Coordinates of C-alpha atoms and ligand atoms in Angstrom, one line a residue:
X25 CA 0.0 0.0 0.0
X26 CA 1.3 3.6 -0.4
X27 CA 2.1 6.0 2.3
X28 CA -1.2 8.0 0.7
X29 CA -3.3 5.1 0.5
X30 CA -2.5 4.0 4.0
X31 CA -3.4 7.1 5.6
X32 CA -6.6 7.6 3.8
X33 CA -7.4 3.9 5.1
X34 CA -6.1 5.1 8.7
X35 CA -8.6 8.6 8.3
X36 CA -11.8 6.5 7.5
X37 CA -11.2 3.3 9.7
X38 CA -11.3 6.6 12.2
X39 CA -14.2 7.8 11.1
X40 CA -15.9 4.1 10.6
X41 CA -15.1 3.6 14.5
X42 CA -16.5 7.2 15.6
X43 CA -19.8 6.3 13.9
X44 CA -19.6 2.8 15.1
X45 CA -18.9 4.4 18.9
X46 CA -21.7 7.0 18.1
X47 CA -24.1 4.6 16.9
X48 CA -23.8 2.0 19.4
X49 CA -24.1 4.8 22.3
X50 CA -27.1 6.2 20.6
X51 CA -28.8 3.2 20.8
X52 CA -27.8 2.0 24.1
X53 CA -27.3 4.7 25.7
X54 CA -29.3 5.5 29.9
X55 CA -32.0 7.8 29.6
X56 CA -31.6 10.7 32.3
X57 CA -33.5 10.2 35.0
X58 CA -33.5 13.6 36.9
X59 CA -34.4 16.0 34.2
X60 CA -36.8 18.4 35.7
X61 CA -38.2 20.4 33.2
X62 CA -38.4 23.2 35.0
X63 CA -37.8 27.1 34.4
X64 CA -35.8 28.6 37.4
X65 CA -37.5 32.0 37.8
X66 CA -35.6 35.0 38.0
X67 CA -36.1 38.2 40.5
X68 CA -37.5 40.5 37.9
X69 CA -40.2 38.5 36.5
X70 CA -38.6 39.7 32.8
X71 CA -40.1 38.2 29.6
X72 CA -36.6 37.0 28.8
X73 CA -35.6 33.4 29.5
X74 CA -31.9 32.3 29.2
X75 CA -32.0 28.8 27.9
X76 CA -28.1 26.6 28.0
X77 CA -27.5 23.2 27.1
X78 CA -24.1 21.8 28.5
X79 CA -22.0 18.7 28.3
X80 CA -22.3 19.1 32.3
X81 CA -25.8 17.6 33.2
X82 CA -25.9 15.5 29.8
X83 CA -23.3 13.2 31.6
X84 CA -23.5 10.8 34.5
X85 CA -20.5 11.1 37.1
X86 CA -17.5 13.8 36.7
X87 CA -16.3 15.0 33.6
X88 CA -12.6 14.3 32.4
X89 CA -10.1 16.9 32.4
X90 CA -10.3 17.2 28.9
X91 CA -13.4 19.4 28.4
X92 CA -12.2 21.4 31.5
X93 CA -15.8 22.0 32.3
X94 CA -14.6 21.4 36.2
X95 CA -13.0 24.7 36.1
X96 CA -15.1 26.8 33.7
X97 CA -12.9 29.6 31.7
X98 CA -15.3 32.1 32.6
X99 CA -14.8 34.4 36.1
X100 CA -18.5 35.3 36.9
X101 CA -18.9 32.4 39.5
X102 CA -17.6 31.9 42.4
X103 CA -18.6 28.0 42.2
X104 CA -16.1 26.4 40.3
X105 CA -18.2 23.1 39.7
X106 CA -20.4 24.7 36.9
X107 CA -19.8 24.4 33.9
X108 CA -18.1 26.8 31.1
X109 CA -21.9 27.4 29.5
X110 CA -23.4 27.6 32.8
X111 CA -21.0 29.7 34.0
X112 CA -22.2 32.2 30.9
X113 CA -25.8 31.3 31.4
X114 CA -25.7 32.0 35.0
X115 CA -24.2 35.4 34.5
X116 CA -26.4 36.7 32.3
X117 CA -29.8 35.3 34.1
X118 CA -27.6 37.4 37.2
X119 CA -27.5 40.6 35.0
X120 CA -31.2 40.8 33.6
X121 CA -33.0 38.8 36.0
X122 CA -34.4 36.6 33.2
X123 CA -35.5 33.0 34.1
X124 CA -32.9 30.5 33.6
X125 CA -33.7 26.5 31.6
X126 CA -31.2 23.7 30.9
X127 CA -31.8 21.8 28.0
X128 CA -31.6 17.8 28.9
X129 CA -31.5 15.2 26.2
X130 CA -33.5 12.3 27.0
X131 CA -29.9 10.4 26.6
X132 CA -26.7 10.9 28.3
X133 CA -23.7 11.8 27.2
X134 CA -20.4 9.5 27.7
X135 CA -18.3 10.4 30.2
X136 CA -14.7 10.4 27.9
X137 CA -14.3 12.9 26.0
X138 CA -13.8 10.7 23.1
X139 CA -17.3 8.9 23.5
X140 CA -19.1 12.5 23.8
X141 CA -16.9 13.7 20.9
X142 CA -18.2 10.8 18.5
X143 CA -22.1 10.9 19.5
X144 CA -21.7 14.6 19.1
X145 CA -20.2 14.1 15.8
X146 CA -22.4 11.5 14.2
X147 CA -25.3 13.6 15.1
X148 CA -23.7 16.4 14.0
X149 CA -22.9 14.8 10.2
X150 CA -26.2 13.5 10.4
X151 CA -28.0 16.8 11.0
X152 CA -30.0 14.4 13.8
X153 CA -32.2 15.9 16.2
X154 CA -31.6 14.1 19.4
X155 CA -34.8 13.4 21.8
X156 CA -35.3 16.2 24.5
X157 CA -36.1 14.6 28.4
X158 CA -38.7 17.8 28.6
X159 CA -39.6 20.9 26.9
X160 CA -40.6 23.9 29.1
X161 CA -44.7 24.2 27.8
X162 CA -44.6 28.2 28.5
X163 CA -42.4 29.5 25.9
X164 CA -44.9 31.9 25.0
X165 CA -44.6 34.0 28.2
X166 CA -41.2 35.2 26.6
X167 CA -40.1 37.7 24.5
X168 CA -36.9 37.2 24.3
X169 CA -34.8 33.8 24.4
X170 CA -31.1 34.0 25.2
X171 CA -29.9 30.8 24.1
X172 CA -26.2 29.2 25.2
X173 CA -24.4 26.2 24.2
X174 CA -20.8 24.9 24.1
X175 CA -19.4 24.6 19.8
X176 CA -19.4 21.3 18.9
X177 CA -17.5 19.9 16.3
X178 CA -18.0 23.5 14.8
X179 CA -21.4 23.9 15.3
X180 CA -23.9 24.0 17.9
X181 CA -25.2 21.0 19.4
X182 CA -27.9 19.1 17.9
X183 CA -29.7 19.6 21.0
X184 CA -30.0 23.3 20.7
X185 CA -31.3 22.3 17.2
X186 CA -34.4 19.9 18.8
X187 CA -34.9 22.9 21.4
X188 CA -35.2 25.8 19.2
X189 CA -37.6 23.4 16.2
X190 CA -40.1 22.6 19.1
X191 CA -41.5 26.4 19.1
X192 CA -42.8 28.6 17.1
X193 CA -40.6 31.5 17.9
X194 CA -42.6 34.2 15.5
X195 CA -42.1 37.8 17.1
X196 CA -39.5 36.6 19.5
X197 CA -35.7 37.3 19.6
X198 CA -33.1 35.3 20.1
X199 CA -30.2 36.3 21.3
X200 CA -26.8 33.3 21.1
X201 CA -24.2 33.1 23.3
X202 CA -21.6 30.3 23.1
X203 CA -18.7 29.0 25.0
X204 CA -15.9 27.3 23.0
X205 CA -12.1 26.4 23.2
X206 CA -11.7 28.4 20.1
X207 CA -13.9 28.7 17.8
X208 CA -15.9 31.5 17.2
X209 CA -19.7 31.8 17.4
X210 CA -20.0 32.5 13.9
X211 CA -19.4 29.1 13.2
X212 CA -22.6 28.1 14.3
X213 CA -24.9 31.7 13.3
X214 CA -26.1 29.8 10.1
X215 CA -27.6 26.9 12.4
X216 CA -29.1 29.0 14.5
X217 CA -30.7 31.1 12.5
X218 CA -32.3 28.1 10.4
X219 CA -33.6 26.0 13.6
X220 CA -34.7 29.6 14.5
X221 CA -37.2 30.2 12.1
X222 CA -39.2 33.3 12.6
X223 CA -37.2 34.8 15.2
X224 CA -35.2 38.1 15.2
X225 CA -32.1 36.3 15.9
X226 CA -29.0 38.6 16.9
X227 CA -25.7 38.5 15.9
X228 CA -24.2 35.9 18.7
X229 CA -21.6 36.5 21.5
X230 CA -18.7 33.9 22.2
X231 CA -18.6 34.0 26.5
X232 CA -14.7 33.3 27.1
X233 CA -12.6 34.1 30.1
X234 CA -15.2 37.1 30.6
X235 CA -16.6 38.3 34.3
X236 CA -19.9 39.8 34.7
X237 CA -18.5 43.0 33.7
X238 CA -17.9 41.3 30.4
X239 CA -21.0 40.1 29.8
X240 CA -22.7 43.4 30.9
X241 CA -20.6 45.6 28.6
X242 CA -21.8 43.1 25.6
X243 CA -25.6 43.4 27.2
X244 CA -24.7 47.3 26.6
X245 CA -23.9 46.7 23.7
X246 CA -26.9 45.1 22.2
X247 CA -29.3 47.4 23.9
X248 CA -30.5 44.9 26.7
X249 CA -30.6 47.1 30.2
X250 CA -28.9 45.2 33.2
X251 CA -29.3 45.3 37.0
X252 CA -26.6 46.8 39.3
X253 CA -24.3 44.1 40.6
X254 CA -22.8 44.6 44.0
X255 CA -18.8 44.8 44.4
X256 CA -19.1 44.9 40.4
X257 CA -19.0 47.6 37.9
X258 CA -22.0 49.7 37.3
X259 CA -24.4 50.2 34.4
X260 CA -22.6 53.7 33.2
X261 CA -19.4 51.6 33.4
X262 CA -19.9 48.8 32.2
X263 CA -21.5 51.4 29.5
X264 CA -18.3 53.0 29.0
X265 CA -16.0 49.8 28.8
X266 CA -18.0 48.7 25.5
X267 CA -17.8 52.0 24.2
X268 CA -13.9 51.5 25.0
X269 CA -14.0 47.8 24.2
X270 CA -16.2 48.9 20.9
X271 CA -14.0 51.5 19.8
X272 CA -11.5 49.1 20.4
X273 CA -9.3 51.9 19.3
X274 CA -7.6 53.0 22.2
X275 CA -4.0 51.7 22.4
X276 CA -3.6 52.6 26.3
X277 CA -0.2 54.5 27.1
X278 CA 1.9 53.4 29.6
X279 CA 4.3 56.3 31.2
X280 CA 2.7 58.3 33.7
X281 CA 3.5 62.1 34.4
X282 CA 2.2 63.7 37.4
X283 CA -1.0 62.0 37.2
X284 CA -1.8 61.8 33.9
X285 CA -1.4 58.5 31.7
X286 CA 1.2 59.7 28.4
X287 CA 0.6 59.0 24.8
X288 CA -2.8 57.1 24.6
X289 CA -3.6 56.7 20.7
X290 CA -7.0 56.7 19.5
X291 CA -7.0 54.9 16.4
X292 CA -9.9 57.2 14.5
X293 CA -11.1 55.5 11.4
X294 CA -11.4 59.2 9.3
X295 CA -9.1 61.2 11.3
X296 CA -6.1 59.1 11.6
X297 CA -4.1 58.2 15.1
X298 CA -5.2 60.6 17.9
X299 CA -2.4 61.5 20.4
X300 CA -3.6 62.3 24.4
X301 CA -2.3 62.7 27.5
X302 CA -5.1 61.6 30.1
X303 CA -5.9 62.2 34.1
X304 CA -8.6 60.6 35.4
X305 CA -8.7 61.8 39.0
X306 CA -8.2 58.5 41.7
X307 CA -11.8 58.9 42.6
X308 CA -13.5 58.3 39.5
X309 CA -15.5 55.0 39.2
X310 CA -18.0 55.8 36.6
X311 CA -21.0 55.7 39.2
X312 CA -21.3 59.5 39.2
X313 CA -20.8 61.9 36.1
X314 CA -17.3 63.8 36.2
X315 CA -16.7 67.0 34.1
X316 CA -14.7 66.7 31.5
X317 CA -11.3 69.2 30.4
X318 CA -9.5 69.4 26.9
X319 CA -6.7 72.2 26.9
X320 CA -4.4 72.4 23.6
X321 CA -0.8 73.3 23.9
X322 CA 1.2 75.7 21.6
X323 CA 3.4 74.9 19.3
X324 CA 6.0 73.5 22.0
X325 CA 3.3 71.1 22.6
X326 CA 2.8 69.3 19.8
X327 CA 3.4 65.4 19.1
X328 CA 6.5 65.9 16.9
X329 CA 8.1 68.0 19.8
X330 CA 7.9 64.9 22.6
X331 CA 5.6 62.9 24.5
X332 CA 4.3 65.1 27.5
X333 CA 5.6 67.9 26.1
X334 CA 2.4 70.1 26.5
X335 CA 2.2 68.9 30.0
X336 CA 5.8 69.9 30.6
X337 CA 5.8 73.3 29.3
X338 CA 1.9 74.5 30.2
X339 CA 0.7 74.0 33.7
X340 CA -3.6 74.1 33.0
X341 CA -3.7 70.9 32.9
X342 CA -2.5 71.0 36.6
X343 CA -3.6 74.7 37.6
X344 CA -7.8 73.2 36.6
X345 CA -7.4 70.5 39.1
X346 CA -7.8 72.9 41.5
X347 CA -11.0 74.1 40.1
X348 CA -12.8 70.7 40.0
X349 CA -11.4 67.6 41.6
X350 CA -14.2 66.0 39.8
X351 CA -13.2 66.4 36.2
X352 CA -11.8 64.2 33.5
X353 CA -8.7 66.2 32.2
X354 CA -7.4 65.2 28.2
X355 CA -4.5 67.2 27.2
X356 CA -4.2 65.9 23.7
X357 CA -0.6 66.2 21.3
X358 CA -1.9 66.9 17.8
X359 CA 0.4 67.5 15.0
X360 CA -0.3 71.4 13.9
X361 CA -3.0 73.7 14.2
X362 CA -5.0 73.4 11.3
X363 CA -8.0 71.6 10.0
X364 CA -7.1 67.3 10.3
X365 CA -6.2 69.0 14.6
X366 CA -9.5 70.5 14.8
X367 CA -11.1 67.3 13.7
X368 CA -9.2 64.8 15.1
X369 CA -9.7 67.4 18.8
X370 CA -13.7 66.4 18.0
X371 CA -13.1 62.8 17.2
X372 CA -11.1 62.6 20.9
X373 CA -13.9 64.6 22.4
X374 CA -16.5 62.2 21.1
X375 CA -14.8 59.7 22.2
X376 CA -13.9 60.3 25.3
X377 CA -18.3 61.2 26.1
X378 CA -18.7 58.2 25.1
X379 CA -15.7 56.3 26.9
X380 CA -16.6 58.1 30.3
X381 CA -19.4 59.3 32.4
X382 CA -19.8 62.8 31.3
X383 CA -21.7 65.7 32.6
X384 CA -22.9 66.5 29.2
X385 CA -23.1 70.5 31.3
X386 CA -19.5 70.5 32.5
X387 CA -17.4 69.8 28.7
X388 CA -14.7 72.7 28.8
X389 CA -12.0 73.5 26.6
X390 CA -9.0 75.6 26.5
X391 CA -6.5 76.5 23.8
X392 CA -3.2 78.3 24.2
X393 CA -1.5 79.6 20.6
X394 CA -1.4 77.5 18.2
X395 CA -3.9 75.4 20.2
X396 CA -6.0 78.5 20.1
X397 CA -6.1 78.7 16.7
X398 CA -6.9 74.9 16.5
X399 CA -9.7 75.2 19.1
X400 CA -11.3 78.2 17.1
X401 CA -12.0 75.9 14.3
X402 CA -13.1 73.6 16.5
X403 CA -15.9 75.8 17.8
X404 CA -16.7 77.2 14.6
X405 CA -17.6 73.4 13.7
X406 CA -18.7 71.6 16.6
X407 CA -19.4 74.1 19.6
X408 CA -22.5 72.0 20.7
X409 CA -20.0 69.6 22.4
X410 CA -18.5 72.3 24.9
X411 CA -19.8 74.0 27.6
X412 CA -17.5 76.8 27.4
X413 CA -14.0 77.8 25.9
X414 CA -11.0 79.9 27.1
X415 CA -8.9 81.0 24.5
X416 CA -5.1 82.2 25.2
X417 CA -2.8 84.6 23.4
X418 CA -4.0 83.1 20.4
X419 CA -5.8 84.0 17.4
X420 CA -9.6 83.1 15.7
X421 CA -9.4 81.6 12.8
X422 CA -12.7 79.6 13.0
X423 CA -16.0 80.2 11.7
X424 CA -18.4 82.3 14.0
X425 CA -22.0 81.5 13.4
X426 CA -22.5 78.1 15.0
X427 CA -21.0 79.6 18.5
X428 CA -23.3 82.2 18.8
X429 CA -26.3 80.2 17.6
X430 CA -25.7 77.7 20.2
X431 CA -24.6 80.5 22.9
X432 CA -21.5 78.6 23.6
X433 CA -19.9 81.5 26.2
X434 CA -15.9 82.3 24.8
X435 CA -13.1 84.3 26.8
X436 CA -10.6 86.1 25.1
X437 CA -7.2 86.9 27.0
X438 CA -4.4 88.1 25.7
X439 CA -1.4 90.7 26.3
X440 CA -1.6 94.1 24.7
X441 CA 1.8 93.6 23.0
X442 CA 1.4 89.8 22.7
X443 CA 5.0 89.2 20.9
X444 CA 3.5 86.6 18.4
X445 CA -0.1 87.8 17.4
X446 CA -0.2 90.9 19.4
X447 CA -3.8 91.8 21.0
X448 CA -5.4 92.3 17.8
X449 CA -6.8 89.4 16.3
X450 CA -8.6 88.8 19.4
X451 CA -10.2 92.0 19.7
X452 CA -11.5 91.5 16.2
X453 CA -12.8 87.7 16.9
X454 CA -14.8 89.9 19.9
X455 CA -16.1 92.5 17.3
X456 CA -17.6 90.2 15.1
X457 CA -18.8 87.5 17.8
X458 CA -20.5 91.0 19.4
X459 CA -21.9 91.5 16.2
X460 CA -23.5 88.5 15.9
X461 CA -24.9 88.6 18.8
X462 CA -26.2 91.9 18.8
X463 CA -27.9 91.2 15.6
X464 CA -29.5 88.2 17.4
X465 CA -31.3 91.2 19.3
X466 CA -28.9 90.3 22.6
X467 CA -28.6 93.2 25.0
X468 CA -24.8 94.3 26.4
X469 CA -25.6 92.3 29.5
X470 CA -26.7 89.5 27.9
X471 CA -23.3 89.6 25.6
X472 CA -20.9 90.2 28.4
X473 CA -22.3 86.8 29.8
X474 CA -20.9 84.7 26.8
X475 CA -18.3 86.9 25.7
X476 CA -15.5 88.3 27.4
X477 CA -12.1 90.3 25.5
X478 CA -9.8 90.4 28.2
X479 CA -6.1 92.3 27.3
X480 CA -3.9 92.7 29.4
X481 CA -1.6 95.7 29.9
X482 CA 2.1 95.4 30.4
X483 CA 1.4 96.4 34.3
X484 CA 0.0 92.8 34.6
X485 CA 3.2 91.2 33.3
X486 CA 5.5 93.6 35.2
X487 CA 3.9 92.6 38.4
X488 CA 5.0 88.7 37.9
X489 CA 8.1 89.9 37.1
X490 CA 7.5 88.2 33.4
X491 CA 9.1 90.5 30.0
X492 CA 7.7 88.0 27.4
X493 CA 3.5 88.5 26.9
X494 CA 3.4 85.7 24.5
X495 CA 5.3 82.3 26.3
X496 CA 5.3 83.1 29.9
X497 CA 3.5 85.8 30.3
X498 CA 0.7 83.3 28.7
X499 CA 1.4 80.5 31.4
X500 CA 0.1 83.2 34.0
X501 CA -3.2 83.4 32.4
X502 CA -4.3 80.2 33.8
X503 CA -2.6 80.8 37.1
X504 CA -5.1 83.9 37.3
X505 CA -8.6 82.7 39.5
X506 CA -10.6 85.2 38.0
X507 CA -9.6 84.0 34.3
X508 CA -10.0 79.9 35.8
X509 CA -12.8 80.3 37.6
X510 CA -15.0 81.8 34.6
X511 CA -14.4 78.9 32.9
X512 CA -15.1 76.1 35.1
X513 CA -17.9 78.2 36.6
X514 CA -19.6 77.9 33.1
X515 CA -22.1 75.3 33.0
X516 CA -24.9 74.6 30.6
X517 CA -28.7 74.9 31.0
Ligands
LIG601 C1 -17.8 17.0 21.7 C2 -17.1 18.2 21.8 C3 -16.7 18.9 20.7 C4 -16.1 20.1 20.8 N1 -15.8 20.8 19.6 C5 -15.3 22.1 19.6 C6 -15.0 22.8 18.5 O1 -15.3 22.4 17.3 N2 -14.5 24.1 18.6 C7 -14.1 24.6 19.8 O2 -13.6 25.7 19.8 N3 -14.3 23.9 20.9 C8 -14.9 22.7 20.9 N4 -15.1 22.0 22.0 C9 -14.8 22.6 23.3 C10 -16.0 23.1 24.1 O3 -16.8 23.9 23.2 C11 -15.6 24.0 25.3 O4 -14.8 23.2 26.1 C12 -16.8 24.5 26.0 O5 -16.4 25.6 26.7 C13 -17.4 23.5 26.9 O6 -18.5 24.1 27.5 P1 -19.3 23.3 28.7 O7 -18.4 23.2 29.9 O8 -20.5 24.1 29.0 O9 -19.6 21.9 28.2 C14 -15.7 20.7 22.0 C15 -16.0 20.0 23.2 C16 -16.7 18.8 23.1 C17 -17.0 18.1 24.3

């Protein structure tokens, strides 16, 4: 015989002795005898039943190591006796207070590995429908059916077939969840979907090595609310972990300066990598809504010039602490001060209302020079986002119309003989914001509420002992109370 011949002999002799193994189980095999039937009612009295067949149950006596159901791969229990699918099942019914069902066969299982894996696979080839010990007869009280099961030879088991064909499942959705060595759920959608008929059946969630925080952020996710879970992580952050986990964009950085975590990228889709320095104040746990801070450096600041190099050379992002221990501070490293800044500075903002608990009210921003001029375009596209914006020795060169329509309050500071742009340019961006809003039909008082031009004199810089309005003399803008506190003082109706 050839080497070929021989091993195509060896593959189907193999395969002759699975169905042989398969065969003779299915025909011989004990009927369960303690298969209740019954529906363990959750705590909310939901119309959502989480339904789970595992190899754990279908067996008599331990399982072998091999299917390491003994020590499920998921961290929601504390009992380490259920199994992987369980496990899954169990957090989920935990989560949404659903009603929980096991699916019995009316057959066991073997106990090896090896005799579960040929039954499994001869029904499997077979497309067989093995016989259910009992079928919960209220089905109809649900509206939605979670439904869990281990892959089996690259599918789901047959079981989960017979289950789902009993019903008529018109109007209902089904949501899968599966638990698998390696395989992903996809490999069984198709099956699912067809022994499904007539449901709204979701796109499927693999449940591996994930904690209840896990499965809450993929509940999120899919739009199904969740109960608080003592000791665990809360609705609004398990909320903000998908939107992390979704915009799976975020490679974290690693350095820290002075509280704030260096160099995170957010990988934007349209606007590119998204350099930011982050501080999330110690206290922060997502339960409550923190205010959120985005100041942009100068030109010293920017990516190309060094990690942390806004941090190092501007001190707002330390100085606004002060003003709110409660606020989410992003001091961002863009590459210049143009048009791709100003929308990658509203991709990061987006992302980061999304990422954490926001008070949508308390969304400030600063820029400083160049950041000035990057913020400006900012606010003429997207000044909904912000509460308020302080602009430093800088110039406009934004649009104007969409910041007074949406009355997003601006201060202006800079030195009468600012060295770079001198005080101009920002008593013009006042003129024509004052404009606008006097055409609006807005009274002085009204104006001086959301607009403020405030130049210094050289007496201002003397007194620090600082000669250079633009670089230092900048820096004690946002040492100044009376400039700080306007803007974190802001807040929207
Ligand atoms: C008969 C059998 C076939 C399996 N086939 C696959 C497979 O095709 N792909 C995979 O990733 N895992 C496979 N596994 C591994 C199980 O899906 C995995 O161990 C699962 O987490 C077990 O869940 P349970 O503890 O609820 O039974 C198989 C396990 C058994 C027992």
């Amino acid at each position: 015989m050839t080497k070929r011949r021989k091993i195509i002999t060896g593959i189907l002799v193999f395969i002759l002795l699975l169905i042989i193994a398969g065969s003779i189980y299915l025909f011989t095999g004990r009927k369960i005898s303690d298969a209740s039937g019954d529906v363990i009612k959750g705590d909310l009295g939901t119309e959502s039943l989480v339904v789970y067949f595992s190899r754990q149950g279908e067996i008599l006596g331990d399982l072998d190591a091999v299917t390491s159901a003994t020590a499920n791969s998921n961290q929601g229990m504390n009992d380490e006796d259920v199994s992987d699918t369980e496990a899954a099942a169990r957090m989920i019914q935990n989560l949404t207070g659903a009603d929980l069902y096991q699916i019995h066969t009316e057959h066991y299982y073997r106990k090896s590995f090896m005799g579960t894996a040929a039954t499994a696979w001869v029904e499997n080839t077979f497309h067989m429908r093995p016989k259910l010990a009992a079928l919960p007869d209220n089905l109809d009280d649900y509206d939605t059916i979670y439904i869990g099961y281990p892959i089996w030879w690259f599918n789901a088991p047959m079981a989960v077939g017979t289950f789902l064909e009993s019903y008529d499942l018109s109007g209902k959705t089904v949501i899968p969840f599966c638990t698998s060595q390696d395989n992903d759920i996809e490999v069984s959608m198709d099956f699912i979907r067809n022994t499904a008929a007539g449901a709204e059946v979701l796109e499927g969630h693999r449940i591996h090595e994930e904690n209840l925080n896990d499965v809450a952020a993929w509940l999120h996710q899919i739009g199904v609310t969740t109960k608080e879970i003592s000791g665990q992580m809360s609705s609004k952050e398990a909320e903000s972990q998908t939107a992390e986990t979704e915009s799976e964009n975020v490679t974290q950085g690693t350095e820290n300066y002075k509280g704030f975590v260096l160099d995170n990228v957010l990988h934007s889709e349209d606007e590119g990598d998204i350099h930011y320095n982050l501080y999330v104040p110690e206290s922060y746990d997502g339960s409550e809504a923190y205010a959120l801070f985005l100041t942009l450096p100068g030109y010293q600041g920017l990516y190309f010039q060094g990690v942390g190099e806004n941090l190092r050379t501007e001190n707002i992002g330390f100085t606004a602490q002060e003003y709110n221990p409660e606020m989410i501070i992003a001091a961002p490293q863009l590459d210049d001060w143009g048009e791709t800044s100003a929308r990658q500075t509203i991709a990061l903002t987006e992302y980061l209302l999304s990422a954490y608990n926001i008070d949508q009210s308390k969304v400030y921003v600063e820029g400083y020079s160049g950041g000035g001029e990057t913020m400006s375009l900012v606010m003429g596209m997207r000044p909904e986002l912000y509460t308020a914006y302080l602009q430093g020795s800088s110039q406009w060169d934004g649009a104007y119309d969409a910041v007074v329509e949406n009355r997003i309050p601006v201060y202006l500071v800079v030195g009468e003989s600012d060295e770079y742009y001198g005080s101009e340019p920002s008593e013009q961006a006042y003129q024509n914001l004052h404009d606008l809003y006097e055409k609006e039909g807005l009274s002085d008082k009204e104006i001086d509420k959301l607009l403020v031009l405030d130049v210094k004199d050289s007496a201002y810089f003397k007194k620090a002992g600082v000669t250079n309005q633009h670089g230092q003399g900048g820096k004690l803008f946002f040492e100044d109370e009376k400039i700080m506190s306007w803007l974190f003082e802001q807040q929207k109706a």
